[in-house]
Coordinates of C-alpha atoms in Angstrom, one line a residue:
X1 CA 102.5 101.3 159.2
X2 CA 105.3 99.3 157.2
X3 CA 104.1 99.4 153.4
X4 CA 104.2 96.0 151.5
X5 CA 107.6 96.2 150.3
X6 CA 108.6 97.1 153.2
X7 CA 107.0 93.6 155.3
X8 CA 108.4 91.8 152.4
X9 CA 111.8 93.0 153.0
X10 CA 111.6 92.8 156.7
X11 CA 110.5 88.8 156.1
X12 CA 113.0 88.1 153.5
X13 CA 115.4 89.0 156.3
X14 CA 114.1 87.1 159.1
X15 CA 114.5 83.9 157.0
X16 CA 117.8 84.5 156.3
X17 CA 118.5 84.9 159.8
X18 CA 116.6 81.9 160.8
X19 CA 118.6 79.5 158.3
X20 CA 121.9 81.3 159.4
X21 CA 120.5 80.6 163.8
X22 CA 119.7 77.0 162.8
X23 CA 122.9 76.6 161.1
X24 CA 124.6 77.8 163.9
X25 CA 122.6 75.0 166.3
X26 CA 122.7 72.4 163.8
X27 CA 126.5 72.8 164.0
X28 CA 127.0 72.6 168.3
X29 CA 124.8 69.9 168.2
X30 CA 126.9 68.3 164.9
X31 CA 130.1 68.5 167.3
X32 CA 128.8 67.7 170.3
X33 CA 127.3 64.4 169.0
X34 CA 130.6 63.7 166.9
X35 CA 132.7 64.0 170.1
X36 CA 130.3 62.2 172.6
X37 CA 128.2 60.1 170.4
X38 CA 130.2 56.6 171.9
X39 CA 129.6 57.9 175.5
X40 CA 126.2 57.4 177.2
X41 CA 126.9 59.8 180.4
X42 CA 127.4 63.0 177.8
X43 CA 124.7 62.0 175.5
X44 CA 122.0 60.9 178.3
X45 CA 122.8 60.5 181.8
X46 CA 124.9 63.7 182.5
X47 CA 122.2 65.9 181.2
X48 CA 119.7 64.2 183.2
X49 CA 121.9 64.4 186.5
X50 CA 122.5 68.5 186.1
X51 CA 118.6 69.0 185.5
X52 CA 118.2 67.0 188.6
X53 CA 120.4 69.5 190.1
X54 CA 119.2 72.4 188.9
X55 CA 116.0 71.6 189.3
X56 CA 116.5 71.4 193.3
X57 CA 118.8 74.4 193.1
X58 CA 115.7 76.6 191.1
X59 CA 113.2 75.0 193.7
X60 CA 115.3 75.9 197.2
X61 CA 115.3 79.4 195.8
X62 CA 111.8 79.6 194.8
X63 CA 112.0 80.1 190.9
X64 CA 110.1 77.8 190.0
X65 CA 109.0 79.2 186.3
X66 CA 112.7 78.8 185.5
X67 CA 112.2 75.0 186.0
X68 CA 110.2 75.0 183.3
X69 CA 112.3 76.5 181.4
X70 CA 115.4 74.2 182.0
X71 CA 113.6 71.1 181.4
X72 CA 112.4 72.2 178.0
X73 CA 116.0 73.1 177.0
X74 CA 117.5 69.6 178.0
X75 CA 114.2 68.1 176.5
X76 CA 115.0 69.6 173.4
X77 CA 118.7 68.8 174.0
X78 CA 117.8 65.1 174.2
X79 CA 115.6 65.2 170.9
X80 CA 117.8 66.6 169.2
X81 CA 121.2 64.2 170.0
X82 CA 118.7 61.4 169.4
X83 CA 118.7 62.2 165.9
X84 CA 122.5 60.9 165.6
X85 CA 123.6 57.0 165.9
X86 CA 123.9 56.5 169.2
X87 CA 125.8 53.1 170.3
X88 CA 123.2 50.7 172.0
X89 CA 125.4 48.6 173.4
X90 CA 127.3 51.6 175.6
X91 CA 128.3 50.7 179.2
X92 CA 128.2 53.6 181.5
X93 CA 129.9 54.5 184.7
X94 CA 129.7 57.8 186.6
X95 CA 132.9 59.6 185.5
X96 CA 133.3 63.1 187.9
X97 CA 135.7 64.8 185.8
X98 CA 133.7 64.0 182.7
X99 CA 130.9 65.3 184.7
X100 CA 132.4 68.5 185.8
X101 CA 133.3 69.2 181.8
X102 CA 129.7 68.7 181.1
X103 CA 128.7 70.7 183.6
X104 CA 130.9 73.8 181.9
X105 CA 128.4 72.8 178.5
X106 CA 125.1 73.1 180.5
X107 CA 124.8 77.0 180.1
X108 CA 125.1 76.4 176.0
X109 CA 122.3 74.2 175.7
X110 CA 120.5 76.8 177.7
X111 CA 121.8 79.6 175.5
X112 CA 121.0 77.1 172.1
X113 CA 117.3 76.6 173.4
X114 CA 117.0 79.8 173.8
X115 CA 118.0 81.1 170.2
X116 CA 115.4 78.0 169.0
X117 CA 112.8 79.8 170.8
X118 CA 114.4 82.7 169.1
X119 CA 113.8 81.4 165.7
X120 CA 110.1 80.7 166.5
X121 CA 109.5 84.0 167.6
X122 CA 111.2 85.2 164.1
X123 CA 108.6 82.9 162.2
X124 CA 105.8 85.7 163.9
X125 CA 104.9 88.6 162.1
X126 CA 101.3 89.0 163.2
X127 CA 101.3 88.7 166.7
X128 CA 101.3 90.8 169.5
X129 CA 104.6 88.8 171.1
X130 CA 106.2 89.6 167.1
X131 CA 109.6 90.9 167.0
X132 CA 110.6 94.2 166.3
X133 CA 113.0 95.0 163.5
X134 CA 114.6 98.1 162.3
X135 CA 115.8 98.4 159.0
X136 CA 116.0 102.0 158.4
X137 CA 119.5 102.3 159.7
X138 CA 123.2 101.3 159.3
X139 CA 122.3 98.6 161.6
X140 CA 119.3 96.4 161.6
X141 CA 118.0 96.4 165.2
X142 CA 116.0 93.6 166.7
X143 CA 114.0 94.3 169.7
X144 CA 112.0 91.5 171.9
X145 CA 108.6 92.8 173.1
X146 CA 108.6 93.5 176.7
X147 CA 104.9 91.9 177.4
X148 CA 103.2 93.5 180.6
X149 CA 99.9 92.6 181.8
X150 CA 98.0 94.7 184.6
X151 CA 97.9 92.1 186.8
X152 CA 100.9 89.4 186.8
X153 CA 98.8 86.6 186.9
X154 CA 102.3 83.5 187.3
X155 CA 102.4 84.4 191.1
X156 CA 99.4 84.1 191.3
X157 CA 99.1 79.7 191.1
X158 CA 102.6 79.5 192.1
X159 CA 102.1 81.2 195.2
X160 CA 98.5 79.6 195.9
X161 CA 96.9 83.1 196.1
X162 CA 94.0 81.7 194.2
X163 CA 93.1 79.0 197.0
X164 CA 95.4 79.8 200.1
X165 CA 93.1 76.3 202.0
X166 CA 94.2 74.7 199.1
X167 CA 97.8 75.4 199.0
X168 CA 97.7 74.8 203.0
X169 CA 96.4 71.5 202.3
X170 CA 99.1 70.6 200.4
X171 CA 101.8 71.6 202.3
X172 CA 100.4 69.6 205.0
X173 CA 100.5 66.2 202.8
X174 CA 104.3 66.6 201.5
X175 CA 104.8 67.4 205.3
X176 CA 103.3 64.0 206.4
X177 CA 105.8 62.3 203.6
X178 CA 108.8 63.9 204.6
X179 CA 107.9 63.1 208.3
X180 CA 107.1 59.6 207.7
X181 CA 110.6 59.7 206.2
X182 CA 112.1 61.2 209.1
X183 CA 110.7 59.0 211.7
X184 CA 111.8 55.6 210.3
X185 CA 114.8 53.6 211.9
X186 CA 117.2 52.3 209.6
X187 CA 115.2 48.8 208.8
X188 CA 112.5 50.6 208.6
X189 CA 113.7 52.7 205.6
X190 CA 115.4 49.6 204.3
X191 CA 111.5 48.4 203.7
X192 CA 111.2 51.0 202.1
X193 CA 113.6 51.0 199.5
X194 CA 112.8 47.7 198.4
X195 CA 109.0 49.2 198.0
X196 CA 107.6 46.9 200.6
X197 CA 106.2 49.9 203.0
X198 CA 102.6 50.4 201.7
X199 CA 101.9 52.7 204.4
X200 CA 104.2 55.3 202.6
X201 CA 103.4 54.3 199.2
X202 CA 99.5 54.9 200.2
X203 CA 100.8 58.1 201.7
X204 CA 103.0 59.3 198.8
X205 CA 99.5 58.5 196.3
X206 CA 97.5 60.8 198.7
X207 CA 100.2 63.2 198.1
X208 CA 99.4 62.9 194.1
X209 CA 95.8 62.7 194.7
X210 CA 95.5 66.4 195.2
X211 CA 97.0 67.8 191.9
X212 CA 94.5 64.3 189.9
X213 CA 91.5 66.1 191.6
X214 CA 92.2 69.8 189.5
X215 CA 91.6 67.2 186.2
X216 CA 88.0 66.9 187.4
X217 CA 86.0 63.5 186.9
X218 CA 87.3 60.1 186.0
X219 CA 89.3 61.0 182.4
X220 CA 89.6 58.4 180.2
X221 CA 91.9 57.4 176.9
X222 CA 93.7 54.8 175.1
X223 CA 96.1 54.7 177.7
X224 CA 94.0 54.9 180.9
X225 CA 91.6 53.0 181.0
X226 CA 91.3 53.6 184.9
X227 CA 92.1 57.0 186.6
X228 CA 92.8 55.5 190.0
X229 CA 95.3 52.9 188.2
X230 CA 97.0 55.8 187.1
X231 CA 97.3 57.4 190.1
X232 CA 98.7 54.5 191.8
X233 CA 101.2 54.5 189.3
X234 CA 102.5 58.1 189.4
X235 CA 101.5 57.7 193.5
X236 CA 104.3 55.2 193.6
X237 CA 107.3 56.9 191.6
X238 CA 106.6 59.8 193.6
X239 CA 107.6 57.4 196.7
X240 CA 110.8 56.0 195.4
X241 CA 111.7 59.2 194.2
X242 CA 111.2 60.9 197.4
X243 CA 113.2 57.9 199.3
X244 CA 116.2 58.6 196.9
X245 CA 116.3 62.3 197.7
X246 CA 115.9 61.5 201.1
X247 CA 118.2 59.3 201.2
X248 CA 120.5 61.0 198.9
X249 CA 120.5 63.8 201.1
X250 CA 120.6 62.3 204.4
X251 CA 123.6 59.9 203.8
X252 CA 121.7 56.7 205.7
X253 CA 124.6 53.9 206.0
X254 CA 124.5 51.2 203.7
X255 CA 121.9 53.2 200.8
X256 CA 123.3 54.3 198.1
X257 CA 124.5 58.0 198.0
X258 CA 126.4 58.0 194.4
X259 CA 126.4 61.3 192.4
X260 CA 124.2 59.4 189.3
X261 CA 121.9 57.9 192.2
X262 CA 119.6 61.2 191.1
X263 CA 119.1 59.3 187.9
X264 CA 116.8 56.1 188.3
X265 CA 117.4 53.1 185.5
X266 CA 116.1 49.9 185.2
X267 CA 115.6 47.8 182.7
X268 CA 111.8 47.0 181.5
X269 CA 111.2 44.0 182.9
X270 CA 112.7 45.2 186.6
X271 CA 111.0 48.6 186.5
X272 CA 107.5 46.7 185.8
X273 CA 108.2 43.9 188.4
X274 CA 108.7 46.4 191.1
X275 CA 105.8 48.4 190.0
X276 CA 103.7 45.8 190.0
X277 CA 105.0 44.4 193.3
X278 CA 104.4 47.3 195.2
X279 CA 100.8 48.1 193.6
X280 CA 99.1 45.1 191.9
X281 CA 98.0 47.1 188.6
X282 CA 97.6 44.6 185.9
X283 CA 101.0 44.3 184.0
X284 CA 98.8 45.1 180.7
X285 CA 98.2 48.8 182.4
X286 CA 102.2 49.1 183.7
X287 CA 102.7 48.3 180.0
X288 CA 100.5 50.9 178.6
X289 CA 101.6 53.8 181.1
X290 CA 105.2 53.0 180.6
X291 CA 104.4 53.4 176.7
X292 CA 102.4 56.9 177.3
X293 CA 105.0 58.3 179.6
X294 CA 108.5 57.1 177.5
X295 CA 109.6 60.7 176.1
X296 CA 109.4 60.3 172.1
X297 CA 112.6 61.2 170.0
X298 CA 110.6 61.9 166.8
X299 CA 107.7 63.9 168.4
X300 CA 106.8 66.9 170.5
X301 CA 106.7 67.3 174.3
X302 CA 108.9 67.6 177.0
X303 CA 110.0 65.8 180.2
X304 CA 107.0 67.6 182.1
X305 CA 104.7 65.5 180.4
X306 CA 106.9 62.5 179.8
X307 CA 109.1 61.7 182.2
X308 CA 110.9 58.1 181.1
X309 CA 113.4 58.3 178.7
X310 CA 113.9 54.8 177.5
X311 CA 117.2 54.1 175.2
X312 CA 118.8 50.1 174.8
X313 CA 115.8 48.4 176.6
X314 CA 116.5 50.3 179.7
X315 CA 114.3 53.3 181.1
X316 CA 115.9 56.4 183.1
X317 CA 114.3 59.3 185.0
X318 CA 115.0 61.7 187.7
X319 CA 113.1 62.5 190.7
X320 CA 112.0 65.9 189.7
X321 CA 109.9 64.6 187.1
X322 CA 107.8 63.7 189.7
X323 CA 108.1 65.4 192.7
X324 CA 107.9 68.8 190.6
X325 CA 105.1 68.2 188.5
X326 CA 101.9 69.8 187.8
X327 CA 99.8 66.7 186.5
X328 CA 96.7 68.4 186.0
X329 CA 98.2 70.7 183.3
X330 CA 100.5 67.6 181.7
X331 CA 98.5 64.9 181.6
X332 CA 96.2 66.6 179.4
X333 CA 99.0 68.6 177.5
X334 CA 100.7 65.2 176.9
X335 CA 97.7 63.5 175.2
X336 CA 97.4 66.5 173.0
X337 CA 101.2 66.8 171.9
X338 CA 101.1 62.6 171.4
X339 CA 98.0 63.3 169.5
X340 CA 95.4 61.1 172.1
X341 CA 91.7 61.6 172.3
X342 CA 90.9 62.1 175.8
X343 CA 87.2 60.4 175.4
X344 CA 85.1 62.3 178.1
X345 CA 87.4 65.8 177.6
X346 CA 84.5 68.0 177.6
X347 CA 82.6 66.6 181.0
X348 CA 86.4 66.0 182.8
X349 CA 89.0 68.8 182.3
X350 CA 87.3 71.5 180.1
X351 CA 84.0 71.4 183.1
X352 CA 86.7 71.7 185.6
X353 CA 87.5 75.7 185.2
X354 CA 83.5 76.0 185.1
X355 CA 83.4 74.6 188.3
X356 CA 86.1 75.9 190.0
X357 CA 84.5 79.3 189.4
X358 CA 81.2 78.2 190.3
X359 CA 82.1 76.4 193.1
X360 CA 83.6 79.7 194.7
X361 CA 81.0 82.0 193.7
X362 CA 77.9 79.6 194.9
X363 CA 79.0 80.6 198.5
X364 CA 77.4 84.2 197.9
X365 CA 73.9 84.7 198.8
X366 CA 73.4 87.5 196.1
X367 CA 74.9 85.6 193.2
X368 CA 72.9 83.4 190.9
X369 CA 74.5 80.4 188.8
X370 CA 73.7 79.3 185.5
X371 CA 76.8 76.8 184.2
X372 CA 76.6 74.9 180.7
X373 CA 73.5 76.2 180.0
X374 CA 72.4 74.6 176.1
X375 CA 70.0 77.1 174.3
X376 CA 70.7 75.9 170.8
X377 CA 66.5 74.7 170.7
X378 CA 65.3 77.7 172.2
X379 CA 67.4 80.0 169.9
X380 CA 66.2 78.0 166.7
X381 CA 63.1 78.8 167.9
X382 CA 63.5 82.1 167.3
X383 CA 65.7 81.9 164.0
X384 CA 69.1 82.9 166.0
X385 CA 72.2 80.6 166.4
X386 CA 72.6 78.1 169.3
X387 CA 75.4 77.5 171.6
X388 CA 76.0 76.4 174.9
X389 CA 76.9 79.3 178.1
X390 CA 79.7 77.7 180.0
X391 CA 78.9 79.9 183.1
X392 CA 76.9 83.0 184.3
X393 CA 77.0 85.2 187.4
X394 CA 73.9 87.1 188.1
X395 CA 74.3 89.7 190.7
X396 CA 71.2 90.3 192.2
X397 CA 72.1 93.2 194.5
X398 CA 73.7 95.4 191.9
X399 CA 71.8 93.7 188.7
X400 CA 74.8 92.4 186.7
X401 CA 75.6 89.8 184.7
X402 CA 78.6 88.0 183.2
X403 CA 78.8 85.5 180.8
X404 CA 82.1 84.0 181.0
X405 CA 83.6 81.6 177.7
X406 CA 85.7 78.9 179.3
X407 CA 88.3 77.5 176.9
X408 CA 91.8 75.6 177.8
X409 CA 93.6 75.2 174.3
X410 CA 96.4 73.1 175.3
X411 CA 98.1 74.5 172.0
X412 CA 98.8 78.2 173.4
X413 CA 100.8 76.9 175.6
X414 CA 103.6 74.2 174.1
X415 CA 105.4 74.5 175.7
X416 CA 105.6 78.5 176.0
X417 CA 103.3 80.8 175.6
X418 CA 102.4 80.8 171.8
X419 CA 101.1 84.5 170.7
X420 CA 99.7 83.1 167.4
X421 CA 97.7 80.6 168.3
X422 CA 96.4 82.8 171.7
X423 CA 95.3 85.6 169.3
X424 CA 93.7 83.2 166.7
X425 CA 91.6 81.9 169.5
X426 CA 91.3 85.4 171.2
X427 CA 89.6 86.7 167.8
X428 CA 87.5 83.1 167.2
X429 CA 86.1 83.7 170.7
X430 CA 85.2 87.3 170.8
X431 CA 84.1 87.3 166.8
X432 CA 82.0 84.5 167.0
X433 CA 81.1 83.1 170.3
X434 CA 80.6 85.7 172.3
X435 CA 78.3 87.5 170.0
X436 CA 76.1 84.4 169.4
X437 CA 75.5 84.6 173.2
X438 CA 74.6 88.8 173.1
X439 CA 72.3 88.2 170.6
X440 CA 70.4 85.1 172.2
X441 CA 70.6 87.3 175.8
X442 CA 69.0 90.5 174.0
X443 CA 65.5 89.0 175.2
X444 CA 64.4 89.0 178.7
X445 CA 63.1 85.6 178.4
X446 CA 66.1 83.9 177.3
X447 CA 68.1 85.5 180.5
X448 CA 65.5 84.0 182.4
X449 CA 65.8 81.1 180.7
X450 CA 69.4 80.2 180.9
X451 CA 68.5 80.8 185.1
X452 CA 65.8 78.2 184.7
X453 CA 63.2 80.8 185.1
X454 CA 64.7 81.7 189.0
X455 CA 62.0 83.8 190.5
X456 CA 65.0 86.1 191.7
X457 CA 66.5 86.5 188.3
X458 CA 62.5 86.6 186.6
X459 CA 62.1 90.3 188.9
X460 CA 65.1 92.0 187.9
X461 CA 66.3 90.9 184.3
X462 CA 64.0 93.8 182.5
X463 CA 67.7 95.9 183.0
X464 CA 70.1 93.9 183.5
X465 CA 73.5 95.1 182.1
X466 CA 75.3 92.3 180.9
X467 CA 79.1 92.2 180.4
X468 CA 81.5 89.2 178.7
X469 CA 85.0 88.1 179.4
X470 CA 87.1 84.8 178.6
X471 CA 88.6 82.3 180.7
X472 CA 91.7 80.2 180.1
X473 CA 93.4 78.0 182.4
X474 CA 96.8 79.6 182.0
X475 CA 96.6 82.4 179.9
X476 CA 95.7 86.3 179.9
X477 CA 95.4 88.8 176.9
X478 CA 93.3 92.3 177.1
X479 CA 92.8 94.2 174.4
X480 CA 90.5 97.0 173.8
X481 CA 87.4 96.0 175.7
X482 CA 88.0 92.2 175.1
X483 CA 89.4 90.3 178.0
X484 CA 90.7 86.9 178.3
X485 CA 91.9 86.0 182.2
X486 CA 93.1 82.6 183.7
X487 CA 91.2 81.0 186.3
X488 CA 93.4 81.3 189.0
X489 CA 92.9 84.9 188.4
X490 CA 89.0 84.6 188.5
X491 CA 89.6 82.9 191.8
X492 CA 91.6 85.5 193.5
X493 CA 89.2 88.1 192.3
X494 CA 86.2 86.4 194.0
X495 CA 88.4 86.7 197.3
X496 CA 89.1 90.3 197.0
X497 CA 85.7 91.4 196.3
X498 CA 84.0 89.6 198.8
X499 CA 82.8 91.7 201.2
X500 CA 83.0 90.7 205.3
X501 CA 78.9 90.8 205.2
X502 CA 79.3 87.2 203.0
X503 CA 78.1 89.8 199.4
X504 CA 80.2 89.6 196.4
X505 CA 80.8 92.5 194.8
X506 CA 80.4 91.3 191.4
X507 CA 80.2 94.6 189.8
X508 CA 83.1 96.1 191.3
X509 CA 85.1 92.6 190.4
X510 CA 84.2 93.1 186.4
X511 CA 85.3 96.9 186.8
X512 CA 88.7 95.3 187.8
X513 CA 89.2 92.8 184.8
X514 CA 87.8 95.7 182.3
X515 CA 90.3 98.1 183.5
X516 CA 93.1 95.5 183.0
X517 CA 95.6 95.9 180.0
X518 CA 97.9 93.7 177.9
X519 CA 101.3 96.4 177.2
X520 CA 103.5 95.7 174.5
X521 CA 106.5 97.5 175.1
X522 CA 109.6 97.7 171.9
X523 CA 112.3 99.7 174.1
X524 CA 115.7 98.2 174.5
X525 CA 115.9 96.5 177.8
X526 CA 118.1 93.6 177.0
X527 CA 121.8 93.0 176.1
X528 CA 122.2 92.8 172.5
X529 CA 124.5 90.2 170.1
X530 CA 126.1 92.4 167.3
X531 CA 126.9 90.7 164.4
X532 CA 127.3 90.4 160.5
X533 CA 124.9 88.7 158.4
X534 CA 125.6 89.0 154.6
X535 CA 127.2 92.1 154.8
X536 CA 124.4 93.5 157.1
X537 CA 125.2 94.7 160.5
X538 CA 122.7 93.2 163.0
X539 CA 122.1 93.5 166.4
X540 CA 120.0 91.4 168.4
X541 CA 118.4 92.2 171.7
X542 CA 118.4 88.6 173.7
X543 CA 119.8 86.3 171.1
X544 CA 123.0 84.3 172.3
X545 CA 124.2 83.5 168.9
X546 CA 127.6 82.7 169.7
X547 CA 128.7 79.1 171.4
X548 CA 131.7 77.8 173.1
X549 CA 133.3 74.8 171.1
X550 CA 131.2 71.8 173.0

């Protein structure tokens, strides 16, 4: 335990370093933009064509996480160049050996993002992701927590384990796209590049359709006012950008094939006209989604969530953005960061894990479902506080009961995991909400109340032993006898404890999740950057620190 003077020392040297990291940033960038600022391909266009690459590179070998990862680094990378005065009025032609010099800068920006995350991480001091540092020695040692879970729950939905129907589903609709593709003649696929095949476009919005249904319901905002609009919309990039890669890739005589073809621009009005061309949404609409999905310079979020870029009345993107995309996480995760109400949240997205779960475990004869149960009357009747069970599980073979707290804060995730605000919500869950629910469930009568007095649950509830755990969309965190799993992980733990007889074994499954653990590990694993900070020797497991003139 680190005494006061000794936190307040450890913190007076993590500022210190954080000034001295975003010194060292502010100064790449600085250069970079000094040398490049007059040149559109180093300042936009070659960023976006390497992502593109990289992207496809990451994808082929089936690291998909590090996607992610890459396009908030050149999200970031864009941001932070658009800060500098940047010529409008800048003509651009694809330029390889300009290309192949940016392409020796691509692995800074990585290695700059990185040390921003670095500095974020620096700013924690409460957390159970905080740093670890060292100063009781000759050389102040920073160590990054090693964070291990019991179960390693980002296989899980990137793999499909959850929903293995689901996940075959899917692969059979890109499968029909890229055989459509594959079985056109050469007029055929010249109809489609002007967007005139509707077949395909219908085909290609099918395609979309299936990552819009995990939203749940018919969500609404200031910037859809119609879900099926919107699905159109991203229905139809997902087309064109299919047809470049395709075409791209399969060198078809007389369609373009150029290196900065993996970077779509048109101006406005052309990128509306053949929008609206090929899918007849009111221009008013085209307008409004073009305004939502144009990546802001002066805000937060990343090219997941918004994937035009518009600069001097022209609008770029790459196929990735849409073709890689996991809408039913960004769409929601864009509002938030561009500060949107989404007006029916609560009944759309946030009743969507609910009924996955429920959905899944309905199937089970023994299992009884109670889902957004409201008990605030019946508990004011009785002087306690009211609140609202998102779901219960009532096993009636084994006389069990879990309440499960459904939550999906897009802020713990923005766009990594952020250990502050998962703990604060952790604590607010288990301190307050879950313990409004034991005490309302202490009485026989309000279990058989949330069951709408179920003859079943009426015969057994006298014992029932009752057990709580939290649900997240995308995030896990055990500690003690608190646990908080994602619902993918729900899902696959319904699979594995259901038995061949058609029983889930819902006891067994909540022995699981309580046996699971969150590890927080402070050994050296890493390489580590030595250096000198104001006459301090430092050494720093995971932080770059030192960049390449750009």
């Amino acid at each position: 335990m680190k005494s006061d003077i000794q936190l307040q020392k450890e913190y007076d040297f993590r500022q210190k370093l954080i000034s001295d990291i975003e010194g060292r940033i502010q100064s790449f960038i600085s250069s970079y933009c000094l040398k490049y600022k007059s040149n559109i391909g180093f300042m936009l266009v070659y960023p976006l064509i390497r992502l593109e690459e990289r992207c496809f590179e990451l994808n082929q070998g089936g690291n998909l996480s590090w996607i992610e990862d890459e396009r908030y680094a050149i999200s970031w990378f864009i941001r932070q160049i658009a800060k500098f005065s940047v010529s409008q009025n800048q003509s651009y032609e694809f330029n390889n050996t300009e290309y192949q010099l940016f392409k020796n800068v691509y692995p800074q920006i990585k290695d700059i993002w990185d040390d921003y995350q670095y500095i974020i991480r620096l700013n924690d001091m409460n957390s159970y992701g905080k740093y670890d540092i060292d100063m009781n020695s000759d050389v102040i040692q920073i160590i990054r927590p090693a964070i291990m879970h019991t179960m390693i729950d980002s296989a899980i939905y990137g793999n499909g384990l959850h929903d293995r129907e689901g996940m075959a589903k899917d692969k059979i609709a890109a499968e029909k796209v890229s055989r459509y593709l594959q079985t056109r003649d050469l007029q055929q696929l010249r109809k489609i590049a002007l967007g005139k095949d509707k077949d395909f476009i219908e085909l290609c919005i099918t395609r979309v359709d299936k990552d819009f249904s995990k939203m749940g319901g018919n969500i609404t905002s200031a910037y859809i006012e119609n879900l099926s609009n919107l699905r159109r919309f991203i229905g139809f990039l997902y087309s064109i950008c299919q047809f470049q890669l395709f075409s791209k890739f399969n060198r078809i005589p007389g369609i373009g094939i150029k290196k900065d073809s993996l970077v779509f621009s048109y101006t406005q009005s052309e990128f509306i006209e053949i929008t609206y061309k090929a899918i007849r949404i009111p221009i008013e609409q085209l307008k409004l989604f073009i305004e939502y999905f144009t990546f802001p310079t002066d805000n937060e979020g990343t090219l997941q969530e918004f994937p035009l870029i518009l600069h001097n009345e022209k609008i770029y993107f790459i196929p990735s953005s849409f073709l890689l995309n996991d809408w039913h996480f960004n769409i929601p995760n864009g509002h938030y960061y561009k500060k949107i109400e989404i007006t029916n949240r609560n009944n759309t997205i946030a009743h969507t894990i609910v009924q996955w779960v429920a959905d899944r475990a309905e199937k089970f004869p023994n299992i009884v479902i109670s889902m957004e149960k409201d008990y605030q009357k019946v508990a004011h009747q009785q002087s306690l506080d009211g609140s609202e069970i998102d779901l219960a599980l009532y096993d009636l073979d084994k006389n069990v009961l879990l309440i499960i707290e459904c939550k999906w804060q897009e802020n713990v995730y923005n766009p990594t995991e952020n250990y502050l605000n998962i703990q604060r919500i952790f604590n607010k869950v288990f301190k307050k909400q879950l313990p409004t629910h034991e005490k309302f469930l202490r009485r026989k009568e309000n279990i058989d109340y949330i069951f709408d007095y179920d003859q079943r649950v009426v015969e057994k509830s006298n014992n029932v032993d009752i057990h709580y755990i939290m649900l997240d969309k995308r995030v896990q965190y055990h500690h003690g006898n608190k646990h908080l799993v994602t619902v993918y992980m729900m899902l696959l733990l319904i699979n594995i404890y259901a038995q061949d007889d058609g029983i889930l074994r819902l006891d067994e499954l909540i022995s699981k999740v309580e046996s699971f653990e969150t590890e927080v590990d402070y050994e050296l694993l890493g390489s580590c950057t030595e250096f000198i900070l104001d006459g301090d020797k430092v050494s720093a497991e995971y932080l770059n620190y030192y960049y390449l003139e750009p």
